[in-house]
mmCIF file of C-alpha atoms in Angstrom:
data_model
loop_
_atom_site.group_PDB
_atom_site.id
_atom_site.type_symbol
_atom_site.label_atom_id
_atom_site.label_comp_id
_atom_site.label_asym_id
_atom_site.label_seq_id
_atom_site.Cartn_x
_atom_site.Cartn_y
_atom_site.Cartn_z
ATOM 1 C CA MET A 1 7.107 11.057 -36.075
ATOM 2 C CA LYS A 2 5.055 8.865 -33.740
ATOM 3 C CA GLN A 3 1.518 8.095 -34.868
ATOM 4 C CA ARG A 4 -1.122 9.307 -32.403
ATOM 5 C CA ASP A 5 -3.744 6.743 -31.447
ATOM 6 C CA SER A 6 -7.161 7.319 -32.950
ATOM 7 C CA ALA A 7 -8.857 6.968 -29.571
ATOM 8 C CA GLY A 8 -7.193 10.164 -28.331
ATOM 9 C CA GLY A 9 -7.428 11.738 -24.900
ATOM 10 C CA THR A 10 -5.303 11.288 -21.807
ATOM 11 C CA ALA A 11 -5.260 8.547 -19.181
ATOM 12 C CA MET A 12 -3.627 9.217 -15.818
ATOM 13 C CA VAL A 13 -2.464 6.207 -13.803
ATOM 14 C CA LEU A 14 -2.259 6.305 -10.013
ATOM 15 C CA PRO A 15 0.018 4.221 -7.798
ATOM 16 C CA ALA A 16 -1.777 1.126 -6.534
ATOM 17 C CA SER A 17 -1.722 2.458 -2.962
ATOM 18 C CA GLU A 18 -3.478 5.751 -3.780
ATOM 19 C CA ALA A 19 -7.200 6.066 -3.043
ATOM 20 C CA PHE A 20 -9.147 8.233 -5.476
ATOM 21 C CA ALA A 21 -12.001 9.256 -3.228
ATOM 22 C CA PRO A 22 -13.002 12.295 -1.158
ATOM 23 C CA GLY A 23 -11.667 12.120 2.383
ATOM 24 C CA ARG A 24 -9.182 9.366 1.527
ATOM 25 C CA ALA A 25 -6.992 10.823 -1.193
ATOM 26 C CA GLY A 26 -3.330 11.517 -0.561
ATOM 27 C CA ALA A 27 -1.293 14.274 -2.164
ATOM 28 C CA ILE A 28 -0.703 12.417 -5.456
ATOM 29 C CA ALA A 29 -4.386 11.580 -5.914
ATOM 30 C CA LEU A 30 -5.366 15.194 -5.192
ATOM 31 C CA VAL A 31 -2.909 16.421 -7.828
ATOM 32 C CA VAL A 32 -4.187 13.896 -10.368
ATOM 33 C CA ARG A 33 -7.801 14.841 -9.642
ATOM 34 C CA ARG A 34 -7.068 18.508 -10.368
ATOM 35 C CA LEU A 35 -5.178 17.806 -13.570
ATOM 36 C CA ALA A 36 -7.711 15.253 -14.800
ATOM 37 C CA ALA A 37 -10.601 17.631 -14.188
ATOM 38 C CA ALA A 38 -8.839 20.417 -16.086
ATOM 39 C CA ALA A 39 -7.787 18.204 -18.994
ATOM 40 C CA GLY A 40 -10.914 16.049 -19.260
ATOM 41 C CA ALA A 41 -8.685 13.019 -18.664
ATOM 42 C CA SER A 42 -9.659 9.616 -17.343
ATOM 43 C CA VAL A 43 -7.970 8.090 -14.287
ATOM 44 C CA ILE A 44 -6.949 4.470 -13.659
ATOM 45 C CA GLY A 45 -6.380 3.211 -10.132
ATOM 46 C CA ALA A 46 -7.185 0.590 -7.560
ATOM 47 C CA ALA A 47 -10.766 -0.561 -7.044
ATOM 48 C CA SER A 48 -12.346 0.656 -3.801
ATOM 49 C CA ALA A 49 -15.629 0.427 -1.957
ATOM 50 C CA CYS A 50 -15.640 4.234 -1.655
ATOM 51 C CA PRO A 51 -17.161 6.352 -4.449
ATOM 52 C CA SER A 52 -14.499 8.069 -6.548
ATOM 53 C CA PHE A 53 -14.275 11.811 -7.127
ATOM 54 C CA PRO A 54 -17.329 12.951 -9.090
ATOM 55 C CA GLY A 55 -17.073 14.385 -12.580
ATOM 56 C CA ILE A 56 -14.008 12.322 -13.593
ATOM 57 C CA ALA A 57 -14.068 9.061 -15.557
ATOM 58 C CA TYR A 58 -12.484 6.605 -13.131
ATOM 59 C CA HIS A 59 -11.461 3.118 -14.252
ATOM 60 C CA PRO A 60 -10.918 0.901 -11.180
ATOM 61 C CA VAL A 61 -8.817 -2.244 -11.558
ATOM 62 C CA ARG A 62 -8.605 -5.265 -9.271
ATOM 63 C CA PHE A 63 -5.356 -7.054 -8.515
ATOM 64 C CA ARG A 64 -3.610 -9.284 -5.985
ATOM 65 C CA SER A 65 0.002 -8.178 -6.286
ATOM 66 C CA PRO A 66 2.090 -5.289 -7.629
ATOM 67 C CA LEU A 67 2.706 -7.211 -10.861
ATOM 68 C CA GLY A 68 -1.006 -7.942 -11.023
ATOM 69 C CA TYR A 69 -1.706 -4.211 -10.767
ATOM 70 C CA ASN A 70 0.614 -3.501 -13.697
ATOM 71 C CA SER A 71 -1.058 -6.176 -15.803
ATOM 72 C CA ALA A 72 -4.546 -4.909 -14.976
ATOM 73 C CA VAL A 73 -3.579 -1.322 -15.798
ATOM 74 C CA LEU A 74 -2.026 -2.333 -19.115
ATOM 75 C CA ARG A 75 -5.170 -4.259 -20.078
ATOM 76 C CA ARG A 76 -7.274 -1.195 -19.355
ATOM 77 C CA LEU A 77 -4.916 1.047 -21.322
ATOM 78 C CA ARG A 78 -5.198 -1.260 -24.322
ATOM 79 C CA GLN A 79 -8.967 -0.864 -24.128
ATOM 80 C CA LEU A 80 -8.838 2.928 -23.831
ATOM 81 C CA ARG A 81 -6.036 3.484 -26.395
ATOM 82 C CA PRO A 82 -5.272 7.009 -25.128
ATOM 83 C CA ALA A 83 -3.013 9.349 -27.046
ATOM 84 C CA ASN A 84 -1.277 10.333 -23.791
ATOM 85 C CA ILE A 85 -0.520 8.173 -20.766
ATOM 86 C CA ASP A 86 0.635 9.905 -17.577
ATOM 87 C CA ILE A 87 1.924 7.334 -15.075
ATOM 88 C CA HIS A 88 2.626 8.521 -11.546
ATOM 89 C CA GLN A 89 5.414 7.037 -9.415
ATOM 90 C CA GLN A 90 5.802 3.731 -11.295
ATOM 91 C CA PRO A 91 8.941 3.567 -13.478
ATOM 92 C CA ARG A 92 8.587 -0.087 -14.456
ATOM 93 C CA LEU A 93 4.964 0.325 -15.476
ATOM 94 C CA ALA A 94 5.850 3.426 -17.512
ATOM 95 C CA ARG A 95 8.551 1.560 -19.423
ATOM 96 C CA LEU A 96 6.192 -1.371 -20.077
ATOM 97 C CA ALA A 97 3.452 0.958 -21.295
ATOM 98 C CA ALA A 98 5.870 2.696 -23.674
ATOM 99 C CA ARG A 99 6.939 -0.643 -25.132
ATOM 100 C CA LEU A 100 3.492 -2.245 -25.385
ATOM 101 C CA LEU A 101 1.545 0.853 -26.453
ATOM 102 C CA PRO A 102 3.898 2.518 -28.954
ATOM 103 C CA ALA A 103 1.145 4.713 -30.431
ATOM 104 C CA SER A 104 0.742 6.547 -27.100
ATOM 105 C CA ARG A 105 3.000 9.160 -25.580
ATOM 106 C CA VAL A 106 3.984 7.931 -22.136
ATOM 107 C CA MET A 107 5.254 10.232 -19.401
ATOM 108 C CA LEU A 108 6.446 9.234 -15.936
ATOM 109 C CA PHE A 109 5.581 11.675 -13.120
ATOM 110 C CA LEU A 110 7.814 11.590 -10.043
ATOM 111 C CA HIS A 111 6.662 12.972 -6.691
ATOM 112 C CA ASN A 112 9.454 11.574 -4.509
ATOM 113 C CA GLU A 113 13.223 11.049 -4.434
ATOM 114 C CA PRO A 114 14.041 9.162 -7.658
ATOM 115 C CA THR A 115 17.490 7.792 -6.839
ATOM 116 C CA THR A 116 16.070 5.438 -4.197
ATOM 117 C CA MET A 117 13.033 4.379 -6.242
ATOM 118 C CA ARG A 118 12.993 0.817 -7.564
ATOM 119 C CA GLY A 119 13.929 0.899 -11.232
ATOM 120 C CA LEU A 120 15.738 4.236 -10.990
ATOM 121 C CA THR A 121 18.496 3.689 -8.431
ATOM 122 C CA THR A 122 21.351 3.781 -10.956
ATOM 123 C CA ALA A 123 22.242 6.476 -13.456
ATOM 124 C CA GLY A 124 22.029 3.858 -16.195
ATOM 125 C CA ALA A 125 18.459 2.952 -15.265
ATOM 126 C CA ARG A 126 17.446 6.607 -15.172
ATOM 127 C CA ALA A 127 19.058 7.209 -18.575
ATOM 128 C CA ARG A 128 17.298 4.194 -20.129
ATOM 129 C CA THR A 129 13.976 5.351 -18.715
ATOM 130 C CA LEU A 130 14.444 8.810 -20.220
ATOM 131 C CA ARG A 131 15.238 7.352 -23.638
ATOM 132 C CA ARG A 132 12.157 5.134 -23.678
ATOM 133 C CA LEU A 133 9.572 7.705 -22.585
ATOM 134 C CA HIS A 134 8.154 10.881 -24.054
ATOM 135 C CA ALA A 135 9.300 12.628 -20.854
ATOM 136 C CA VAL A 136 10.055 12.165 -17.189
ATOM 137 C CA VAL A 137 8.242 14.862 -15.231
ATOM 138 C CA CYS A 138 9.451 15.954 -11.788
ATOM 139 C CA VAL A 139 7.340 18.087 -9.455
ATOM 140 C CA SER A 140 10.266 20.404 -8.588
ATOM 141 C CA ASP A 141 13.667 21.427 -9.856
ATOM 142 C CA HIS A 142 15.030 19.818 -6.705
ATOM 143 C CA LEU A 143 13.723 16.404 -7.826
ATOM 144 C CA ARG A 144 14.810 17.069 -11.400
ATOM 145 C CA ALA A 145 18.369 17.685 -10.218
ATOM 146 C CA ARG A 146 18.286 14.486 -8.181
ATOM 147 C CA TYR A 147 17.131 12.475 -11.200
ATOM 148 C CA ALA A 148 19.823 14.089 -13.369
ATOM 149 C CA THR A 149 22.635 12.942 -11.056
ATOM 150 C CA GLY A 150 25.214 11.187 -13.217
ATOM 151 C CA LEU A 151 23.378 11.796 -16.513
ATOM 152 C CA ALA A 152 24.834 13.516 -19.573
ATOM 153 C CA ASP A 153 21.579 13.858 -21.557
ATOM 154 C CA THR A 154 18.562 15.322 -19.741
ATOM 155 C CA ALA A 155 16.628 16.647 -22.738
ATOM 156 C CA ARG A 156 13.467 14.705 -21.843
ATOM 157 C CA LEU A 157 13.642 15.528 -18.135
ATOM 158 C CA VAL A 158 11.279 18.356 -17.206
ATOM 159 C CA THR A 159 9.763 20.095 -14.192
ATOM 160 C CA LEU A 160 6.028 20.559 -13.791
ATOM 161 C CA TYR A 161 4.947 21.928 -10.421
ATOM 162 C CA ASN A 162 1.985 20.508 -8.572
ATOM 163 C CA PRO A 163 -1.268 22.420 -9.098
ATOM 164 C CA LEU A 164 -3.784 23.878 -6.672
ATOM 165 C CA THR A 165 -7.282 24.880 -7.785
ATOM 166 C CA LEU A 166 -7.618 28.232 -6.061
ATOM 167 C CA ALA A 167 -11.336 28.549 -6.788
ATOM 168 C CA GLU A 168 -11.987 25.446 -4.663
ATOM 169 C CA LEU A 169 -10.373 26.812 -1.504
ATOM 170 C CA PRO A 170 -12.538 27.976 1.394
ATOM 171 C CA PRO A 171 -12.693 31.761 1.663
ATOM 172 C CA SER A 172 -10.094 33.387 3.887
ATOM 173 C CA GLN A 173 -11.506 34.710 7.138
ATOM 174 C CA GLY A 174 -11.257 38.451 7.700
ATOM 175 C CA GLU A 175 -10.275 38.307 11.360
ATOM 176 C CA ARG A 176 -7.738 35.539 11.724
ATOM 177 C CA ARG A 177 -7.346 33.474 14.847
ATOM 178 C CA ARG A 178 -4.178 34.035 16.850
ATOM 179 C CA GLU A 179 -3.210 30.482 16.120
ATOM 180 C CA ILE A 180 -0.144 28.650 14.816
ATOM 181 C CA VAL A 181 -1.138 25.559 12.810
ATOM 182 C CA PHE A 182 0.684 22.428 11.725
ATOM 183 C CA ALA A 183 -1.222 20.364 9.144
ATOM 184 C CA GLY A 184 0.411 17.260 7.745
ATOM 185 C CA ARG A 185 1.437 13.687 8.351
ATOM 186 C CA ILE A 186 2.597 12.857 11.866
ATOM 187 C CA VAL A 187 5.911 11.297 10.915
ATOM 188 C CA GLU A 188 9.450 12.254 11.888
ATOM 189 C CA GLY A 189 10.410 13.704 8.507
ATOM 190 C CA LYS A 190 7.641 16.314 8.640
ATOM 191 C CA GLY A 191 9.317 17.999 11.616
ATOM 192 C CA ILE A 192 6.422 17.605 14.027
ATOM 193 C CA ALA A 193 8.798 17.266 16.998
ATOM 194 C CA ASP A 194 10.409 20.592 16.054
ATOM 195 C CA PHE A 195 6.984 22.226 15.770
ATOM 196 C CA ILE A 196 5.985 21.026 19.225
ATOM 197 C CA ALA A 197 9.277 22.161 20.779
ATOM 198 C CA ALA A 198 9.119 25.572 19.086
ATOM 199 C CA ALA A 199 5.464 26.184 19.931
ATOM 200 C CA ALA A 200 5.949 25.024 23.521
ATOM 201 C CA ALA A 201 8.815 27.504 23.937
ATOM 202 C CA ALA A 202 7.032 30.391 22.175
ATOM 203 C CA LEU A 203 3.503 30.232 23.598
ATOM 204 C CA PRO A 204 4.402 31.350 27.162
ATOM 205 C CA HIS A 205 5.628 34.619 25.601
ATOM 206 C CA LEU A 206 2.518 35.060 23.414
ATOM 207 C CA PRO A 207 -0.564 35.862 25.533
ATOM 208 C CA GLY A 208 -3.760 35.076 23.636
ATOM 209 C CA TRP A 209 -2.054 32.815 21.107
ATOM 210 C CA THR A 210 -2.629 29.068 20.669
ATOM 211 C CA ALA A 211 -1.136 26.258 18.600
ATOM 212 C CA ARG A 212 -2.885 23.382 16.845
ATOM 213 C CA ILE A 213 -1.837 20.132 15.176
ATOM 214 C CA ILE A 214 -3.870 18.458 12.429
ATOM 215 C CA GLY A 215 -2.869 15.125 10.930
ATOM 216 C CA GLY A 216 -2.239 11.428 11.318
ATOM 217 C CA ASP A 217 0.368 8.885 10.344
ATOM 218 C CA ARG A 218 -1.422 8.494 6.976
ATOM 219 C CA PHE A 219 -4.267 10.023 5.017
ATOM 220 C CA GLY A 220 -7.767 8.790 5.791
ATOM 221 C CA PRO A 221 -9.897 8.113 8.865
ATOM 222 C CA ASP A 222 -8.258 4.702 9.407
ATOM 223 C CA SER A 223 -4.807 6.216 9.945
ATOM 224 C CA PRO A 224 -2.959 3.939 12.401
ATOM 225 C CA GLU A 225 -2.113 4.843 15.973
ATOM 226 C CA THR A 226 1.662 4.409 15.788
ATOM 227 C CA PRO A 227 4.007 4.709 18.773
ATOM 228 C CA PHE A 228 5.401 7.907 17.222
ATOM 229 C CA VAL A 229 1.918 9.434 16.942
ATOM 230 C CA ARG A 230 1.217 8.578 20.600
ATOM 231 C CA GLU A 231 4.512 10.134 21.706
ATOM 232 C CA MET A 232 3.914 13.344 19.743
ATOM 233 C CA ARG A 233 0.349 13.655 21.044
ATOM 234 C CA THR A 234 1.591 13.289 24.617
ATOM 235 C CA ARG A 235 4.238 15.972 24.079
ATOM 236 C CA ALA A 236 1.754 18.315 22.424
ATOM 237 C CA ARG A 237 -0.849 18.009 25.150
ATOM 238 C CA SER A 238 1.783 18.497 27.846
ATOM 239 C CA ALA A 239 2.676 21.784 26.135
ATOM 240 C CA GLY A 240 -0.960 22.894 25.851
ATOM 241 C CA ILE A 241 -1.048 22.415 22.061
ATOM 242 C CA ALA A 242 -4.405 21.334 20.638
ATOM 243 C CA TRP A 243 -4.339 17.942 18.891
ATOM 244 C CA ASP A 244 -7.059 17.301 16.306
ATOM 245 C CA GLY A 245 -5.650 14.130 14.766
ATOM 246 C CA TYR A 246 -6.630 13.251 11.218
ATOM 247 C CA LEU A 247 -9.194 15.542 9.598
ATOM 248 C CA PRO A 248 -10.544 15.440 6.024
ATOM 249 C CA HIS A 249 -8.543 17.564 3.615
ATOM 250 C CA GLU A 250 -11.319 20.162 3.385
ATOM 251 C CA ASP A 251 -11.242 20.673 7.151
ATOM 252 C CA GLY A 252 -7.489 21.149 7.089
ATOM 253 C CA LEU A 253 -7.855 23.804 4.404
ATOM 254 C CA ALA A 254 -10.557 25.543 6.444
ATOM 255 C CA ALA A 255 -8.251 25.592 9.471
ATOM 256 C CA MET A 256 -5.481 27.237 7.436
ATOM 257 C CA ALA A 257 -7.952 29.767 6.021
ATOM 258 C CA GLY A 258 -8.597 31.043 9.541
ATOM 259 C CA ALA A 259 -5.170 30.749 11.170
ATOM 260 C CA ALA A 260 -2.691 33.609 11.433
ATOM 261 C CA ILE A 261 0.404 31.404 10.988
ATOM 262 C CA VAL A 262 0.948 28.021 9.343
ATOM 263 C CA ALA A 263 4.186 26.097 9.764
ATOM 264 C CA VAL A 264 5.700 23.502 7.416
ATOM 265 C CA PRO A 265 8.792 22.511 9.437
ATOM 266 C CA SER A 266 9.920 19.514 7.357
ATOM 267 C CA ARG A 267 13.237 17.898 8.200
ATOM 268 C CA TRP A 268 13.387 15.724 5.098
ATOM 269 C CA PRO A 269 13.944 17.228 1.624
ATOM 270 C CA GLU A 270 10.370 17.842 0.547
ATOM 271 C CA PRO A 271 9.864 16.880 -3.107
ATOM 272 C CA PHE A 272 7.485 19.837 -3.489
ATOM 273 C CA GLY A 273 5.572 21.035 -0.422
ATOM 274 C CA LEU A 274 1.866 21.067 -1.226
ATOM 275 C CA THR A 275 0.877 22.115 2.308
ATOM 276 C CA ALA A 276 3.060 25.217 1.993
ATOM 277 C CA LEU A 277 1.287 26.147 -1.247
ATOM 278 C CA GLU A 278 -2.113 25.598 0.392
ATOM 279 C CA ALA A 279 -1.113 27.783 3.328
ATOM 280 C CA MET A 280 -0.009 30.632 1.054
ATOM 281 C CA ALA A 281 -3.156 30.380 -1.044
ATOM 282 C CA SER A 282 -5.252 30.415 2.155
ATOM 283 C CA GLY A 283 -3.773 33.741 3.250
ATOM 284 C CA ALA A 284 -1.837 32.522 6.271
ATOM 285 C CA ALA A 285 1.645 33.794 7.092
ATOM 286 C CA LEU A 286 3.903 30.861 6.278
ATOM 287 C CA VAL A 287 6.981 29.576 8.089
ATOM 288 C CA ALA A 288 8.770 26.735 6.294
ATOM 289 C CA THR A 289 12.167 25.082 6.224
ATOM 290 C CA LYS A 290 14.903 25.230 3.617
ATOM 291 C CA ALA A 291 14.332 21.602 2.702
ATOM 292 C CA GLY A 292 14.157 20.100 -0.786
ATOM 293 C CA GLY A 293 11.647 21.802 -3.046
ATOM 294 C CA LEU A 294 10.121 24.033 -0.374
ATOM 295 C CA PRO A 295 12.225 27.118 -1.236
ATOM 296 C CA GLU A 296 11.045 26.808 -4.885
ATOM 297 C CA VAL A 297 7.416 26.822 -3.795
ATOM 298 C CA VAL A 298 7.716 29.537 -1.157
ATOM 299 C CA GLY A 299 10.075 31.976 -2.878
ATOM 300 C CA GLU A 300 9.977 35.262 -0.959
ATOM 301 C CA ALA A 301 6.402 34.694 0.232
ATOM 302 C CA GLY A 302 7.269 33.055 3.549
ATOM 303 C CA LEU A 303 9.898 32.870 6.277
ATOM 304 C CA LEU A 304 12.410 30.089 5.631
ATOM 305 C CA VAL A 305 14.397 28.573 8.503
ATOM 306 C CA PRO A 306 16.966 25.757 8.622
ATOM 307 C CA ALA A 307 15.507 22.262 8.751
ATOM 308 C CA GLY A 308 15.637 20.603 12.165
ATOM 309 C CA ASP A 309 16.271 23.902 13.996
ATOM 310 C CA ALA A 310 13.523 24.251 16.609
ATOM 311 C CA ALA A 311 15.103 27.437 18.007
ATOM 312 C CA ALA A 312 14.956 29.140 14.602
ATOM 313 C CA LEU A 313 11.350 27.987 14.230
ATOM 314 C CA GLU A 314 10.503 29.447 17.642
ATOM 315 C CA ALA A 315 12.132 32.760 16.702
ATOM 316 C CA ALA A 316 10.048 32.904 13.518
ATOM 317 C CA PHE A 317 6.854 32.282 15.514
ATOM 318 C CA LEU A 318 7.736 35.034 17.988
ATOM 319 C CA ARG A 319 8.646 37.472 15.225
ATOM 320 C CA LEU A 320 5.439 36.985 13.240
ATOM 321 C CA ALA A 321 3.143 36.839 16.246
ATOM 322 C CA ALA A 322 4.469 40.208 17.405
ATOM 323 C CA ASP A 323 4.198 41.897 13.991
ATOM 324 C CA GLU A 324 0.749 41.965 12.394
ATOM 325 C CA SER A 325 1.968 44.040 9.450
ATOM 326 C CA ALA A 326 4.636 41.423 8.681
ATOM 327 C CA ARG A 327 1.951 38.732 8.731
ATOM 328 C CA ASP A 328 -0.196 40.805 6.379
ATOM 329 C CA ARG A 329 2.714 41.304 3.973
ATOM 330 C CA LEU A 330 3.451 37.595 3.862
ATOM 331 C CA ALA A 331 -0.230 36.783 3.420
ATOM 332 C CA GLU A 332 -0.476 39.120 0.437
ATOM 333 C CA ALA A 333 2.737 37.788 -1.093
ATOM 334 C CA GLY A 334 1.586 34.219 -0.526
ATOM 335 C CA ARG A 335 -1.719 34.728 -2.303
ATOM 336 C CA ALA A 336 0.063 36.330 -5.257
ATOM 337 C CA ARG A 337 2.605 33.520 -5.484
ATOM 338 C CA ALA A 338 -0.072 30.824 -5.249
ATOM 339 C CA LYS A 339 -1.597 32.118 -8.496
ATOM 340 C CA LEU A 340 1.494 30.830 -10.324
ATOM 341 C CA PHE A 341 0.459 27.299 -9.329
ATOM 342 C CA ASP A 342 -3.244 27.519 -10.126
ATOM 343 C CA THR A 343 -4.496 24.401 -11.878
ATOM 344 C CA SER A 344 -5.358 26.320 -15.045
ATOM 345 C CA VAL A 345 -1.720 27.467 -15.349
ATOM 346 C CA ILE A 346 -0.189 24.046 -14.649
ATOM 347 C CA ALA A 347 -2.711 22.205 -16.858
ATOM 348 C CA ALA A 348 -1.822 24.463 -19.790
ATOM 349 C CA ARG A 349 1.844 23.572 -19.339
ATOM 350 C CA LEU A 350 0.936 19.886 -19.175
ATOM 351 C CA GLN A 351 -0.943 20.183 -22.450
ATOM 352 C CA ARG A 352 2.125 21.705 -24.065
ATOM 353 C CA LEU A 353 4.191 18.737 -22.836
ATOM 354 C CA HIS A 354 1.680 16.332 -24.342
ATOM 355 C CA ASP A 355 1.717 18.167 -27.654
ATOM 356 C CA ALA A 356 5.458 18.766 -27.956
ATOM 357 C CA GLU A 357 7.355 16.458 -30.280
ATOM 358 C CA THR A 358 10.342 16.729 -27.937
ATOM 359 C CA PRO A 359 9.643 18.145 -24.448
ATOM 360 C CA VAL A 360 12.020 20.844 -23.290
#
């Protein structure tokens, strides 16, 4: 039985590219903030001029290269001597931490496709990683199945869904705007072109309805103006679709709390689908695609359409816009389903993973 370190506690390690600050955090940092707050954990990540999230012990490290980041994180971990180390998105760092800090239980958390991730591209590498760590944690069964490709032993491979702290959401508005909202990154895989095509085709048949796009190429106010973003903005404005560009996460949540319909039309296989969960929790009627982990998140609480099918997306918009009772049913089902992902529920499962001698 592995000896637990006397220092105790949990340290969560962010990818070097993730900002841990209000208004700048991406999806991984938001998930880590929720889990750290619930567990009383500390967080290690890149140094930044922006103040980190309040109420969480944040340990910034400085570095000049990816290897320098790993070295700086390992030095900080040696100082903290945590009983549990949760490393997000960094297989090599997780393996190093397990070897150099044998008194700690190290888990690797994966938020994206594992079979194309450096250090995990072969079945052999994924098997070795599983053997060396306390667990590999995937944010959906879809990702877990991808990791398990070619493996005979998956005993230490587990699913832990992303959390959402429902008490932090803005209150749902009683009278919802007749609005169809897209909130997400403006990149091809998120299906923004399909949203624009579907909304442009549907709106002429929906008097009094509008559509709105929120997002940028990346998270944060310095999101770049890429050629793809410019093209999508031109298409949207030509179709009479409002274009807000990047907004802070809180503003995006507020927009979903007041909109009648939210669309998550991803073309790529979403590892999880945090925006879909936020939309359900906000009380909007959700339309999403059958892509990756989205069906796991949505269940029966939203309309699911084929990925990349703008005509099917348009039909879903027309159907929901014309049927207020259907929107109300989906809103109620979405709120109920979102409770399964509340941070308190997910954090309790995480604690059980930390405590288990052999995760199952």
